């Protein structure tokens, strides 16, 4: 009997040993991003890693899968929803629409007056209801908000007010809200594939397009449309996302670290991306490739578009959030 008990005890100890070792091993969190370390998204996620480690104060491993090695943002979001492969990532709101109709609204055109209002809306957490819907329906948490790329109109002729953009043939993104808002501002929007915009302007099919500085630079749109009308019609929001299933499995002190780090890393990412936007435009101007033109009727243009945005917000159940954003000074 004693021998059986002894052997049983040894067996139990042997079986338990791997579990004890595993319990003591540091956790590993896997992130994903489409770009390399020069991109603002990578810098944001590396800051997130740094802050989690700082606030958690215990051993933990991070693996950031770069350069689309785990696919694209749409896949990252699906992986996080399923609780596999990806624990954290930056994802465009457009890729969340399968789970939440309101998600793309936070990235819609003419939603914000300027960067100051955009920052305040994020600091006040006015997008919390949208984040709540995404958490409920997709089981993915929006722990912070990066972004900050400001989109303007690049044109083959100088334009600086509403009268000069009346009837302007401008390429817009495929989502209907883009065509509706640009038409409300008096332009003639058309949907053209992104990689065909350069030739379309060159061949006078259209006169303009819209993008943030990084896109204008990388696609060389300045070669066919060297005038940049500073309409600031859209400011990107790129949420720092975290898998809800992963989050629930973490110890409380690590959960707290993730939430705190997410918010701070998002703010850091906004500062990085918005400042890089300016740097790229300055460099293009100094090289004589682009000329920035102040748009005098920015406020008037937004007034024309607001009713369209209000109707869209009501249609997707985001009218309460829209009202709060409009009232934010």
GROMACS .gro file of C-alpha atoms in nm:
model
  329
    1UNK     CA    1   0.000   0.000   0.000
    2UNK     CA    2   0.280   0.240   0.098
    3UNK     CA    3   0.463   0.156  -0.225
    4UNK     CA    4   0.148   0.224  -0.431
    5UNK     CA    5   0.094   0.558  -0.256
    6UNK     CA    6   0.458   0.653  -0.308
    7UNK     CA    7   0.450   0.562  -0.675
    8UNK     CA    8   0.120   0.742  -0.717
    9UNK     CA    9   0.266   1.051  -0.556
   10UNK     CA   10   0.569   1.041  -0.786
   11UNK     CA   11   0.345   0.998  -1.091
   12UNK     CA   12   0.123   1.286  -0.983
   13UNK     CA   13   0.428   1.506  -0.929
   14UNK     CA   14   0.569   1.409  -1.269
   15UNK     CA   15   0.239   1.485  -1.444
   16UNK     CA   16   0.201   1.817  -1.264
   17UNK     CA   17   0.555   1.933  -1.340
   18UNK     CA   18   0.488   2.052  -1.698
   19UNK     CA   19   0.182   2.247  -1.587
   20UNK     CA   20   0.378   2.414  -1.309
   21UNK     CA   21   0.651   2.504  -1.556
   22UNK     CA   22   0.395   2.640  -1.802
   23UNK     CA   23   0.227   2.845  -1.532
   24UNK     CA   24   0.561   3.007  -1.454
   25UNK     CA   25   0.649   3.074  -1.821
   26UNK     CA   26   0.582   3.431  -1.942
   27UNK     CA   27   0.269   3.487  -2.147
   28UNK     CA   28   0.312   3.564  -2.517
   29UNK     CA   29   0.089   3.811  -2.704
   30UNK     CA   30   0.087   3.813  -3.085
   31UNK     CA   31   0.031   4.132  -3.283
   32UNK     CA   32  -0.005   4.192  -3.657
   33UNK     CA   33   0.053   4.485  -3.891
   34UNK     CA   34   0.072   4.534  -4.268
   35UNK     CA   35   0.382   4.754  -4.264
   36UNK     CA   36   0.744   4.779  -4.152
   37UNK     CA   37   0.885   4.966  -3.855
   38UNK     CA   38   0.899   5.301  -4.041
   39UNK     CA   39   0.519   5.318  -4.049
   40UNK     CA   40   0.318   5.501  -3.783
   41UNK     CA   41   0.111   5.188  -3.712
   42UNK     CA   42   0.421   4.987  -3.622
   43UNK     CA   43   0.550   5.266  -3.402
   44UNK     CA   44   0.214   5.273  -3.223
   45UNK     CA   45   0.206   4.897  -3.161
   46UNK     CA   46   0.567   4.896  -3.041
   47UNK     CA   47   0.476   5.175  -2.798
   48UNK     CA   48   0.179   4.962  -2.683
   49UNK     CA   49   0.417   4.673  -2.614
   50UNK     CA   50   0.656   4.900  -2.424
   51UNK     CA   51   0.378   5.044  -2.207
   52UNK     CA   52   0.215   4.707  -2.127
   53UNK     CA   53   0.551   4.575  -2.009
   54UNK     CA   54   0.603   4.889  -1.802
   55UNK     CA   55   0.261   4.882  -1.634
   56UNK     CA   56   0.244   4.504  -1.588
   57UNK     CA   57   0.590   4.484  -1.436
   58UNK     CA   58   0.618   4.108  -1.483
   59UNK     CA   59   0.777   3.896  -1.758
   60UNK     CA   60   0.570   3.894  -2.078
   61UNK     CA   61   0.658   3.832  -2.443
   62UNK     CA   62   0.532   4.020  -2.749
   63UNK     CA   63   0.563   3.903  -3.108
   64UNK     CA   64   0.466   4.162  -3.373
   65UNK     CA   65   0.414   3.998  -3.714
   66UNK     CA   66   0.510   4.266  -3.966
   67UNK     CA   67   0.471   4.330  -4.340
   68UNK     CA   68   0.138   4.147  -4.383
   69UNK     CA   69   0.292   3.812  -4.284
   70UNK     CA   70  -0.043   3.718  -4.123
   71UNK     CA   71  -0.257   3.869  -4.398
   72UNK     CA   72  -0.436   4.205  -4.402
   73UNK     CA   73  -0.634   4.407  -4.149
   74UNK     CA   74  -0.963   4.239  -4.237
   75UNK     CA   75  -0.806   3.902  -4.148
   76UNK     CA   76  -0.653   4.040  -3.827
   77UNK     CA   77  -0.995   4.150  -3.708
   78UNK     CA   78  -1.150   3.812  -3.787
   79UNK     CA   79  -0.865   3.634  -3.606
   80UNK     CA   80  -0.913   3.853  -3.298
   81UNK     CA   81  -1.288   3.788  -3.304
   82UNK     CA   82  -1.218   3.415  -3.309
   83UNK     CA   83  -0.950   3.441  -3.041
   84UNK     CA   84  -0.675   3.286  -3.250
   85UNK     CA   85  -0.344   3.384  -3.416
   86UNK     CA   86  -0.372   3.759  -3.345
   87UNK     CA   87  -0.420   3.915  -3.001
   88UNK     CA   88  -0.373   4.283  -3.093
   89UNK     CA   89  -0.356   4.495  -3.410
   90UNK     CA   90  -0.451   4.828  -3.567
   91UNK     CA   91  -0.752   4.791  -3.796
   92UNK     CA   92  -0.942   5.037  -4.015
   93UNK     CA   93  -1.308   5.077  -3.905
   94UNK     CA   94  -1.416   4.982  -4.257
   95UNK     CA   95  -1.308   4.624  -4.187
   96UNK     CA   96  -1.542   4.601  -3.887
   97UNK     CA   97  -1.864   4.664  -4.081
   98UNK     CA   98  -1.952   4.292  -4.093
   99UNK     CA   99  -2.002   4.308  -3.718
  100UNK     CA  100  -2.108   4.672  -3.671
  101UNK     CA  101  -2.288   4.905  -3.913
  102UNK     CA  102  -2.180   5.202  -3.703
  103UNK     CA  103  -1.807   5.122  -3.718
  104UNK     CA  104  -1.731   5.285  -4.058
  105UNK     CA  105  -1.911   5.600  -3.940
  106UNK     CA  106  -1.617   5.698  -3.717
  107UNK     CA  107  -1.401   5.732  -4.029
  108UNK     CA  108  -1.658   5.905  -4.251
  109UNK     CA  109  -1.585   6.221  -4.455
  110UNK     CA  110  -1.671   6.565  -4.316
  111UNK     CA  111  -1.730   6.425  -3.968
  112UNK     CA  112  -1.473   6.649  -3.798
  113UNK     CA  113  -1.406   7.021  -3.832
  114UNK     CA  114  -1.033   6.994  -3.767
  115UNK     CA  115  -0.763   6.799  -3.583
  116UNK     CA  116  -0.833   6.981  -3.256
  117UNK     CA  117  -1.198   6.867  -3.254
  118UNK     CA  118  -1.097   6.518  -3.368
  119UNK     CA  119  -0.853   6.486  -3.078
  120UNK     CA  120  -1.109   6.615  -2.828
  121UNK     CA  121  -1.375   6.369  -2.947
  122UNK     CA  122  -1.129   6.085  -2.893
  123UNK     CA  123  -1.011   6.217  -2.557
  124UNK     CA  124  -1.373   6.247  -2.439
  125UNK     CA  125  -1.435   5.889  -2.553
  126UNK     CA  126  -1.745   5.991  -2.749
  127UNK     CA  127  -1.702   5.685  -2.969
  128UNK     CA  128  -1.759   5.456  -2.670
  129UNK     CA  129  -2.106   5.337  -2.790
  130UNK     CA  130  -1.953   5.221  -3.120
  131UNK     CA  131  -1.670   5.050  -2.934
  132UNK     CA  132  -1.931   4.885  -2.710
  133UNK     CA  133  -2.124   4.751  -3.009
  134UNK     CA  134  -1.805   4.612  -3.163
  135UNK     CA  135  -1.706   4.449  -2.832
  136UNK     CA  136  -2.050   4.293  -2.799
  137UNK     CA  137  -2.091   4.169  -3.155
  138UNK     CA  138  -1.732   4.088  -3.251
  139UNK     CA  139  -1.573   4.032  -2.909
  140UNK     CA  140  -1.293   4.272  -3.006
  141UNK     CA  141  -1.202   4.563  -2.780
  142UNK     CA  142  -1.101   4.907  -2.908
  143UNK     CA  143  -0.845   4.993  -2.640
  144UNK     CA  144  -0.707   5.306  -2.809
  145UNK     CA  145  -0.740   5.529  -3.114
  146UNK     CA  146  -0.447   5.598  -3.345
  147UNK     CA  147  -0.469   5.758  -3.691
  148UNK     CA  148  -0.450   6.126  -3.774
  149UNK     CA  149  -0.387   6.128  -4.147
  150UNK     CA  150  -0.572   6.431  -4.289
  151UNK     CA  151  -0.724   6.390  -4.633
  152UNK     CA  152  -0.726   6.678  -4.880
  153UNK     CA  153  -0.811   6.721  -5.249
  154UNK     CA  154  -0.531   6.708  -5.505
  155UNK     CA  155  -0.629   6.894  -5.825
  156UNK     CA  156  -0.484   6.972  -6.166
  157UNK     CA  157  -0.570   7.341  -6.120
  158UNK     CA  158  -0.573   7.575  -5.819
  159UNK     CA  159  -0.902   7.578  -5.623
  160UNK     CA  160  -0.956   7.763  -5.296
  161UNK     CA  161  -1.332   7.805  -5.237
  162UNK     CA  162  -1.676   7.655  -5.300
  163UNK     CA  163  -1.727   7.844  -5.624
  164UNK     CA  164  -1.406   7.702  -5.769
  165UNK     CA  165  -1.488   7.340  -5.680
  166UNK     CA  166  -1.843   7.357  -5.816
  167UNK     CA  167  -1.880   7.068  -6.061
  168UNK     CA  168  -1.525   6.948  -5.994
  169UNK     CA  169  -1.481   6.593  -6.123
  170UNK     CA  170  -1.321   6.422  -5.825
  171UNK     CA  171  -1.249   6.058  -5.754
  172UNK     CA  172  -1.394   5.932  -5.424
  173UNK     CA  173  -1.393   5.603  -5.235
  174UNK     CA  174  -1.660   5.345  -5.314
  175UNK     CA  175  -1.872   5.377  -4.998
  176UNK     CA  176  -2.197   5.566  -5.088
  177UNK     CA  177  -2.153   5.822  -4.810
  178UNK     CA  178  -1.846   5.959  -4.990
  179UNK     CA  179  -2.034   6.029  -5.313
  180UNK     CA  180  -2.328   6.178  -5.124
  181UNK     CA  181  -2.117   6.419  -4.917
  182UNK     CA  182  -1.899   6.537  -5.206
  183UNK     CA  183  -2.208   6.595  -5.420
  184UNK     CA  184  -2.365   6.796  -5.136
  185UNK     CA  185  -2.055   7.018  -5.138
  186UNK     CA  186  -2.117   7.092  -5.507
  187UNK     CA  187  -1.862   6.860  -5.665
  188UNK     CA  188  -1.913   6.586  -5.923
  189UNK     CA  189  -1.783   6.272  -5.749
  190UNK     CA  190  -1.700   5.954  -5.934
  191UNK     CA  191  -1.579   5.615  -5.815
  192UNK     CA  192  -1.261   5.498  -5.988
  193UNK     CA  193  -1.020   5.225  -5.883
  194UNK     CA  194  -0.736   5.369  -5.676
  195UNK     CA  195  -0.465   5.249  -5.912
  196UNK     CA  196  -0.639   5.419  -6.207
  197UNK     CA  197  -0.661   5.768  -6.056
  198UNK     CA  198  -0.326   5.890  -6.193
  199UNK     CA  199  -0.413   5.801  -6.554
  200UNK     CA  200  -0.768   5.931  -6.518
  201UNK     CA  201  -0.638   6.277  -6.422
  202UNK     CA  202  -0.366   6.264  -6.685
  203UNK     CA  203  -0.628   6.188  -6.954
  204UNK     CA  204  -0.876   6.451  -6.822
  205UNK     CA  205  -1.137   6.192  -6.729
  206UNK     CA  206  -1.137   6.355  -6.385
  207UNK     CA  207  -0.963   6.663  -6.247
  208UNK     CA  208  -0.896   6.561  -5.889
  209UNK     CA  209  -0.880   6.297  -5.619
  210UNK     CA  210  -0.852   6.294  -5.241
  211UNK     CA  211  -0.601   6.138  -5.006
  212UNK     CA  212  -0.369   6.193  -4.713
  213UNK     CA  213  -0.007   6.295  -4.765
  214UNK     CA  214   0.132   5.941  -4.763
  215UNK     CA  215  -0.094   5.838  -5.052
  216UNK     CA  216  -0.023   6.151  -5.257
  217UNK     CA  217   0.348   6.087  -5.211
  218UNK     CA  218   0.358   5.713  -5.276
  219UNK     CA  219   0.124   5.723  -5.580
  220UNK     CA  220   0.293   6.038  -5.719
  221UNK     CA  221  -0.042   6.209  -5.769
  222UNK     CA  222   0.142   6.542  -5.748
  223UNK     CA  223   0.280   6.478  -6.098
  224UNK     CA  224  -0.067   6.514  -6.255
  225UNK     CA  225  -0.240   6.719  -5.982
  226UNK     CA  226   0.020   6.942  -5.811
  227UNK     CA  227  -0.234   7.164  -5.631
  228UNK     CA  228  -0.345   7.045  -5.288
  229UNK     CA  229  -0.667   7.215  -5.172
  230UNK     CA  230  -0.655   7.197  -4.792
  231UNK     CA  231  -1.016   7.091  -4.740
  232UNK     CA  232  -0.926   6.861  -4.448
  233UNK     CA  233  -1.247   6.676  -4.527
  234UNK     CA  234  -1.154   6.356  -4.344
  235UNK     CA  235  -0.925   6.259  -4.058
  236UNK     CA  236  -0.846   5.891  -4.024
  237UNK     CA  237  -0.919   5.694  -3.709
  238UNK     CA  238  -0.734   5.366  -3.670
  239UNK     CA  239  -0.833   5.179  -3.351
  240UNK     CA  240  -0.584   4.976  -3.151
  241UNK     CA  241  -0.776   4.649  -3.118
  242UNK     CA  242  -0.742   4.366  -2.867
  243UNK     CA  243  -0.908   4.024  -2.878
  244UNK     CA  244  -1.185   3.997  -2.618
  245UNK     CA  245  -1.126   3.623  -2.584
  246UNK     CA  246  -0.757   3.680  -2.512
  247UNK     CA  247  -0.836   3.963  -2.272
  248UNK     CA  248  -1.069   3.747  -2.062
  249UNK     CA  249  -0.794   3.489  -2.020
  250UNK     CA  250  -0.543   3.738  -1.877
  251UNK     CA  251  -0.481   3.807  -1.508
  252UNK     CA  252  -0.645   4.123  -1.374
  253UNK     CA  253  -0.324   4.322  -1.342
  254UNK     CA  254  -0.234   4.248  -1.704
  255UNK     CA  255  -0.586   4.343  -1.817
  256UNK     CA  256  -0.542   4.678  -1.641
  257UNK     CA  257  -0.205   4.726  -1.812
  258UNK     CA  258  -0.354   4.652  -2.156
  259UNK     CA  259  -0.638   4.904  -2.111
  260UNK     CA  260  -0.406   5.176  -1.982
  261UNK     CA  261  -0.138   5.113  -2.246
  262UNK     CA  262  -0.394   5.100  -2.529
  263UNK     CA  263  -0.524   5.447  -2.459
  264UNK     CA  264  -0.178   5.598  -2.424
  265UNK     CA  265  -0.036   5.418  -2.728
  266UNK     CA  266  -0.332   5.541  -2.936
  267UNK     CA  267  -0.263   5.901  -2.834
  268UNK     CA  268   0.103   5.850  -2.919
  269UNK     CA  269   0.008   5.709  -3.259
  270UNK     CA  270  -0.213   6.009  -3.335
  271UNK     CA  271   0.072   6.245  -3.261
  272UNK     CA  272   0.312   6.043  -3.480
  273UNK     CA  273   0.081   6.013  -3.780
  274UNK     CA  274  -0.044   6.372  -3.777
  275UNK     CA  275   0.312   6.510  -3.749
  276UNK     CA  276   0.437   6.281  -4.029
  277UNK     CA  277   0.152   6.408  -4.247
  278UNK     CA  278   0.287   6.761  -4.214
  279UNK     CA  279   0.648   6.653  -4.269
  280UNK     CA  280   0.562   6.480  -4.597
  281UNK     CA  281   0.376   6.783  -4.729
  282UNK     CA  282   0.658   7.018  -4.634
  283UNK     CA  283   0.909   6.794  -4.811
  284UNK     CA  284   0.696   6.780  -5.128
  285UNK     CA  285   0.656   7.157  -5.127
  286UNK     CA  286   1.028   7.219  -5.076
  287UNK     CA  287   1.101   6.989  -5.368
  288UNK     CA  288   0.865   7.194  -5.584
  289UNK     CA  289   0.637   6.898  -5.646
  290UNK     CA  290   0.327   7.025  -5.469
  291UNK     CA  291   0.163   7.351  -5.369
  292UNK     CA  292  -0.069   7.368  -5.070
  293UNK     CA  293  -0.366   7.600  -5.123
  294UNK     CA  294  -0.571   7.717  -4.822
  295UNK     CA  295  -0.941   7.639  -4.865
  296UNK     CA  296  -1.133   7.947  -4.756
  297UNK     CA  297  -1.480   7.793  -4.738
  298UNK     CA  298  -1.404   7.488  -4.523
  299UNK     CA  299  -1.671   7.577  -4.263
  300UNK     CA  300  -1.932   7.655  -4.528
  301UNK     CA  301  -1.859   7.328  -4.705
  302UNK     CA  302  -1.914   7.133  -4.385
  303UNK     CA  303  -2.249   7.308  -4.330
  304UNK     CA  304  -2.363   7.187  -4.672
  305UNK     CA  305  -2.260   6.832  -4.589
  306UNK     CA  306  -2.389   6.810  -4.230
  307UNK     CA  307  -2.753   6.727  -4.325
  308UNK     CA  308  -2.631   6.437  -4.538
  309UNK     CA  309  -2.413   6.311  -4.254
  310UNK     CA  310  -2.700   6.350  -4.007
  311UNK     CA  311  -2.930   6.140  -4.228
  312UNK     CA  312  -2.661   5.875  -4.266
  313UNK     CA  313  -2.599   5.869  -3.890
  314UNK     CA  314  -2.972   5.820  -3.826
  315UNK     CA  315  -2.986   5.543  -4.085
  316UNK     CA  316  -2.714   5.343  -3.905
  317UNK     CA  317  -2.828   5.430  -3.552
  318UNK     CA  318  -2.540   5.666  -3.477
  319UNK     CA  319  -2.739   5.991  -3.463
  320UNK     CA  320  -2.672   6.039  -3.091
  321UNK     CA  321  -2.296   6.017  -3.141
  322UNK     CA  322  -2.314   6.250  -3.440
  323UNK     CA  323  -2.500   6.512  -3.236
  324UNK     CA  324  -2.234   6.495  -2.964
  325UNK     CA  325  -1.951   6.527  -3.216
  326UNK     CA  326  -2.109   6.830  -3.381
  327UNK     CA  327  -2.151   6.995  -3.039
  328UNK     CA  328  -1.785   6.936  -2.943
  329UNK     CA  329  -1.578   7.254  -2.955
   0.00000   0.00000   0.00000
